[in-house]
């Protein structure tokens, strides 16, 4: 795995004297009375105008191929073909972009760039012509440094800006991603402005994508330099990376707008390191953040589910809304996020995003997301493609790592839509085999109209018994009313510990008779009681485990990719035979069944990452943080950590990233023990 900062030439923040003077002149001009200056035509904007008025959409090969040989003309042309054949062009995808590794390492005798003949036998112009013939556009990549980022050392454009830009324009390039490696410490604003001017000088409209990873806060100075700017380091195809980038990009909402976008990096949807639920969250959240939508998977191998996600036009319409506002956080806490985006038609796109590893209810209101007061609202579910009415509440039980994405408007026609109902199930969802557990389901009418002929059912895996203990139907639910039903659920004896799917389904009719079926997928966990006495947690089954990189490891450190690829747990030179090896951000839960008293461990950053890695450890007893450390670094020895977990049904071992991103955060729960 490569981390961007390991191969970055440090950028000095040298202030350019000229920039400072210009700033002072501006300030002076503001204070002075209006001068009778001769009327002048305003200077043309420095950045090509009229481009990227909505966030750029397209494809870039990097996340799927990196520098591999399968990045070549036939791949790029194959993607262009699929854009047309699969309706992605119609959905708005336009740019087909080449990333690093398209060139030969050396310029020719005239200082010109040379496309790699093995990858692009007919050159870049031929690929551009192919892509243009399909009504699409071509993008290319280089670095604002002496070489690009790949360790092979391809030529960068620093000092060659005008010549390289001319070459790109002559080839018919429509988009440039301009990276930051090997920048020789030259001021970033100067480097990125020079290329902007060089692109402008070609006379060809070229979208200009600044890729300096947010190191120089481009959101503060680049709105007339580039059409978009990366705000973070590179994304990777895992949950922890996506989440960390999301959290860095969300606060930058005020800086985004038509022609100047925050870029939280390209999509990983379809690359296999996350579940489809997680990819739907990734795509929903990128759209609510008005992020560029650059597909990063090889569409020639993509599944129907990947096409469904990337091709969801209602979600794309959120991203591409012409008002160009990036969504903002309405509320967050306990892993429940509400992010709302103002849309040109006055509606709001609202993402209810569950960061946590268990299903949770997430709720907000029309007023909280900025809608005017109204009798009722139309609420469109952008993944289910159905519209309801709501009196104002926007709420759902959202599966672990999932997102419910809706578009809500004060639409006078709200009454034609059936009322929204909210489904929920309380009572924890933990059960021991052969021992009945009791759950309560709720079907609540959130609308302004009644739900009629309401019925509810709960189904479990084959062999389970699921019996209602109270009414499962109601002739009508008034607005605000709810049908609550008790359920007794038994998993057959011998059911192995693990997660099992249950489905809660509600059926009802709108006042005009429209039938609606609404289903909520849930998970129940079959658990085994914890053993009496003291046990090593590395030897016990867990309820759930999430980890920043690769799987949680038992009794070894975290090796970052495959199961079993770790090393002996080692903190400050001490080797431990027992424990759990994780990578921030991590969360492991164990069933303790109200039968245990204590968790102890010696915790710290594993030695295997040299001087890198900062993390903090937390032990949770149900909803209470029972013990925690401050931020620990690799230089520190193991710290003892003990938590009183008396009475807890579930204990969680959590590792956060020490608030500095998730790079190299190898964290060890050495000697972690549970006493029951
Ligand atoms: C940097 C960029 C990536 C990618 C690679 C190519 O890491 O941030 O997006 O372009 O370089 O080497």
Coordinates of C-alpha atoms and ligand atoms in Angstrom, one line a residue, residues 2 4 7 60 62-63 99-101 141 148-151 177 179-181 211 213 230 232-234 265-266, ligand 1:
X2 CA 1.3 3.5 -0.8
X4 CA 0.6 9.8 -0.6
X7 CA 6.3 10.2 -1.8
X60 CA -10.7 7.7 -14.6
X62 CA -6.5 5.0 -11.6
X63 CA -8.6 3.3 -8.9
X99 CA -4.4 9.0 -15.2
X100 CA -0.7 8.5 -14.5
X101 CA 1.5 6.2 -16.6
X141 CA -3.0 13.7 -16.3
X148 CA 4.5 12.4 -11.9
X149 CA 3.6 10.4 -8.8
X150 CA 4.2 6.9 -10.0
X151 CA 7.7 5.7 -8.9
X177 CA -5.8 16.5 -13.7
X179 CA -1.0 16.3 -9.5
X180 CA 1.5 17.5 -6.9
X181 CA 4.4 15.1 -6.7
X211 CA -4.8 17.6 -7.3
X213 CA -4.5 16.8 -1.8
X230 CA -8.8 17.6 -4.4
X232 CA -7.8 15.1 0.7
X233 CA -5.2 12.4 0.2
X234 CA -6.0 9.4 -2.1
X265 CA -11.5 12.0 -5.0
X266 CA -12.8 9.5 -7.4
Ligands
LIG1 C1 -1.5 10.7 -6.8 C2 -2.9 11.2 -7.1 C3 -3.8 10.0 -7.5 C4 -3.2 9.4 -8.7 C5 -1.8 9.0 -8.5 C6 -1.1 8.6 -9.8 O1 -1.5 9.8 -5.7 O2 -3.5 11.8 -5.9 O3 -5.1 10.4 -7.6 O4 -3.3 10.3 -9.8 O5 -1.0 10.1 -8.0 O6 0.3 8.3 -9.6

